[in-house]
């Protein structure tokens, strides 16, 4: 049996798993691994400018391609910088294999230079974490890491690699199968339970399908559309479930939850059967639990048994993969008489359509409307904040489009690096990042990565000179006590200031000038009439990123809004 170093086995494992792109930041504890990567041509190594961004880039790559995203960092601060990205992927069920360097086994526990217990640190925010203490276990652990990341409910797996293990000689064998005691994920549907659920569906008068991100993860969009068209039952989605059915489909009512549409929230409130698939019933969806779906029986299909009846007690639980469950349902369901129920829902939708009030001619909605009209085959990635909610509300999605966003963790700084990962995985797709001025600055150093990799990502930067979502909460519920949200504030400003004075200092940074400093393109848009020309110019820049900075009003709000702890039917519709 041939003897090879651990670094060689690692690269062999990556090749065997079909990895074509790796996001890596070097350092002393992984220099040997990077040297091994230098001597191969199958795997593209991307050098980001920060380890947090690196994980988000692997995340965007994984979500947009369906492959396992892979990242590699050194130990200590490099590994610790991955924590936010790992948590983000964990809460949104994104398959990642995160490789971290570690000090030699003999030094662990001695507070050695750059020693950090990254497995312990991430224990509660990753699907699985393990340190390789013995060279003979390296191949098995790597094989298991990829298997665990992509099977069952997907998620990030962390593998910690001590330096001595990676330079040690050992077997060149990489396993071709996995057998993990205690981890036997099943996707099969319990037909008896499914038939009970369908019987309940057939006798309900006001049913609703509530669709979560699990349907998108399972790739069950076509099956869901067929189910809806066969049964004639209306659909609402969670934020992560958006895109599971064409947003222009006549049976689609919009998103449910804190910033959901009036019709969607009322549909969940007044239905007699809530048939949910692939959602974990987060607090942003349910709001006041005692009033959530208050008149309904609840069916819950989810691949994760731990998610069922965790937040909302359900009547019929079904543990199964969303695609397999929906496919099986197609054999048992019939057309449903929903005419009167749908009429009521459409009347609510007509009476309270999603719209946007503003004192300014240029609004986020008008920018998103332009994307809807001109970019119908794109990947749209958002950061977190008001711009994210406006995108969820107004972006139209069809089967040719994808929406990537940080849902469960709500991570500012996610959008731009995730968009770069998506572009690296989808070279011929238009990729648009929608961000705010606050979130964009959290990983703005990745402009250097985008320029270096020649990635023509379009960044729509909504600049309202504030941390908009927090400001909105302060506007509505804190008597306009605008504390620590103005991004134009200087030391010379009054302590208590609304940030609306004509004497406000200039915004820092100048995003257009900063883009050019990085070697990217920058465009500033202040009126609605400039939107089209700005996009045309950005689309012509095929050699690198373009920031389009849209100056919007800080008083623009995301409505409807349900205050935390209130029932879904108590929506703030105007201000």
PDB file of N, CA and C in Angstrom, residues 15 101 124 128 131-132 138 166 187 220 248 262 281 301 352 424 449 456 486 526 555 560-561 563:
ATOM      1  N   UNK A  15     -10.798  15.857  -4.585  1.00  0.00           N
ATOM      2  CA  UNK A  15     -10.984  15.483  -5.982  1.00  0.00           C
ATOM      3  C   UNK A  15     -12.015  14.369  -6.123  1.00  0.00           C
ATOM      4  N   UNK A 101      -7.039  24.595  10.128  1.00  0.00           N
ATOM      5  CA  UNK A 101      -5.758  24.123  10.633  1.00  0.00           C
ATOM      6  C   UNK A 101      -5.746  24.147  12.161  1.00  0.00           C
ATOM      7  N   UNK A 124     -22.449  24.017  18.817  1.00  0.00           N
ATOM      8  CA  UNK A 124     -23.892  24.227  18.729  1.00  0.00           C
ATOM      9  C   UNK A 124     -24.345  24.928  17.454  1.00  0.00           C
ATOM     10  N   UNK A 128     -21.992  18.940  12.442  1.00  0.00           N
ATOM     11  CA  UNK A 128     -21.029  17.986  13.006  1.00  0.00           C
ATOM     12  C   UNK A 128     -19.660  18.653  13.027  1.00  0.00           C
ATOM     13  N   UNK A 131     -12.192  16.739  15.318  1.00  0.00           N
ATOM     14  CA  UNK A 131     -10.758  16.934  15.137  1.00  0.00           C
ATOM     15  C   UNK A 131     -10.135  15.602  14.751  1.00  0.00           C
ATOM     16  N   UNK A 132      -9.213  15.619  13.805  1.00  0.00           N
ATOM     17  CA  UNK A 132      -8.553  14.393  13.338  1.00  0.00           C
ATOM     18  C   UNK A 132      -7.325  14.167  14.221  1.00  0.00           C
ATOM     19  N   UNK A 138      -8.006   9.863   8.918  1.00  0.00           N
ATOM     20  CA  UNK A 138      -8.219  11.051   8.094  1.00  0.00           C
ATOM     21  C   UNK A 138      -9.163  10.792   6.928  1.00  0.00           C
ATOM     22  N   UNK A 166      -1.325  16.186   9.293  1.00  0.00           N
ATOM     23  CA  UNK A 166      -1.343  16.484   7.863  1.00  0.00           C
ATOM     24  C   UNK A 166      -0.008  16.241   7.179  1.00  0.00           C
ATOM     25  N   UNK A 187     -35.225   9.406   3.991  1.00  0.00           N
ATOM     26  CA  UNK A 187     -36.066  10.370   3.285  1.00  0.00           C
ATOM     27  C   UNK A 187     -37.415   9.770   2.915  1.00  0.00           C
ATOM     28  N   UNK A 220     -37.819  20.703  -5.204  1.00  0.00           N
ATOM     29  CA  UNK A 220     -39.168  20.186  -5.454  1.00  0.00           C
ATOM     30  C   UNK A 220     -40.098  21.245  -6.031  1.00  0.00           C
ATOM     31  N   UNK A 248     -45.826  34.719  -9.813  1.00  0.00           N
ATOM     32  CA  UNK A 248     -46.979  35.193 -10.576  1.00  0.00           C
ATOM     33  C   UNK A 248     -48.051  34.122 -10.725  1.00  0.00           C
ATOM     34  N   UNK A 262     -50.729  41.095   3.507  1.00  0.00           N
ATOM     35  CA  UNK A 262     -51.978  41.040   4.283  1.00  0.00           C
ATOM     36  C   UNK A 262     -52.734  39.756   3.986  1.00  0.00           C
ATOM     37  N   UNK A 281     -41.169  26.789  11.385  1.00  0.00           N
ATOM     38  CA  UNK A 281     -42.064  27.652  12.161  1.00  0.00           C
ATOM     39  C   UNK A 281     -41.269  28.591  13.078  1.00  0.00           C
ATOM     40  N   UNK A 301     -44.772  18.448   7.283  1.00  0.00           N
ATOM     41  CA  UNK A 301     -43.808  17.564   6.621  1.00  0.00           C
ATOM     42  C   UNK A 301     -42.437  18.208   6.714  1.00  0.00           C
ATOM     43  N   UNK A 352     -55.665  45.133   0.117  1.00  0.00           N
ATOM     44  CA  UNK A 352     -54.417  45.523   0.772  1.00  0.00           C
ATOM     45  C   UNK A 352     -53.214  44.970  -0.003  1.00  0.00           C
ATOM     46  N   UNK A 424     -19.132  32.596  -8.982  1.00  0.00           N
ATOM     47  CA  UNK A 424     -18.082  31.611  -9.259  1.00  0.00           C
ATOM     48  C   UNK A 424     -18.672  30.258  -9.615  1.00  0.00           C
ATOM     49  N   UNK A 449     -11.475  40.868  -3.936  1.00  0.00           N
ATOM     50  CA  UNK A 449     -11.651  39.492  -4.442  1.00  0.00           C
ATOM     51  C   UNK A 449     -12.383  39.511  -5.773  1.00  0.00           C
ATOM     52  N   UNK A 456     -18.188  39.917 -12.674  1.00  0.00           N
ATOM     53  CA  UNK A 456     -19.082  41.039 -12.987  1.00  0.00           C
ATOM     54  C   UNK A 456     -20.409  40.971 -12.220  1.00  0.00           C
ATOM     55  N   UNK A 486     -27.461  56.316  12.772  1.00  0.00           N
ATOM     56  CA  UNK A 486     -27.090  57.216  11.681  1.00  0.00           C
ATOM     57  C   UNK A 486     -25.674  56.914  11.206  1.00  0.00           C
ATOM     58  N   UNK A 526     -29.704  59.064  -8.183  1.00  0.00           N
ATOM     59  CA  UNK A 526     -30.505  59.865  -7.255  1.00  0.00           C
ATOM     60  C   UNK A 526     -31.947  60.056  -7.709  1.00  0.00           C
ATOM     61  N   UNK A 555     -36.733  57.636   5.653  1.00  0.00           N
ATOM     62  CA  UNK A 555     -38.052  57.446   6.269  1.00  0.00           C
ATOM     63  C   UNK A 555     -38.891  56.392   5.556  1.00  0.00           C
ATOM     64  N   UNK A 560     -46.492  45.715   5.114  1.00  0.00           N
ATOM     65  CA  UNK A 560     -46.960  45.600   6.487  1.00  0.00           C
ATOM     66  C   UNK A 560     -45.842  45.181   7.450  1.00  0.00           C
ATOM     67  N   UNK A 561     -46.135  45.384   8.743  1.00  0.00           N
ATOM     68  CA  UNK A 561     -45.236  44.912   9.789  1.00  0.00           C
ATOM     69  C   UNK A 561     -46.054  44.455  10.985  1.00  0.00           C
ATOM     70  N   UNK A 563     -45.677  43.712  14.909  1.00  0.00           N
ATOM     71  CA  UNK A 563     -44.792  43.917  16.050  1.00  0.00           C
ATOM     72  C   UNK A 563     -44.546  42.596  16.758  1.00  0.00           C
TER      73      UNK A 563
END
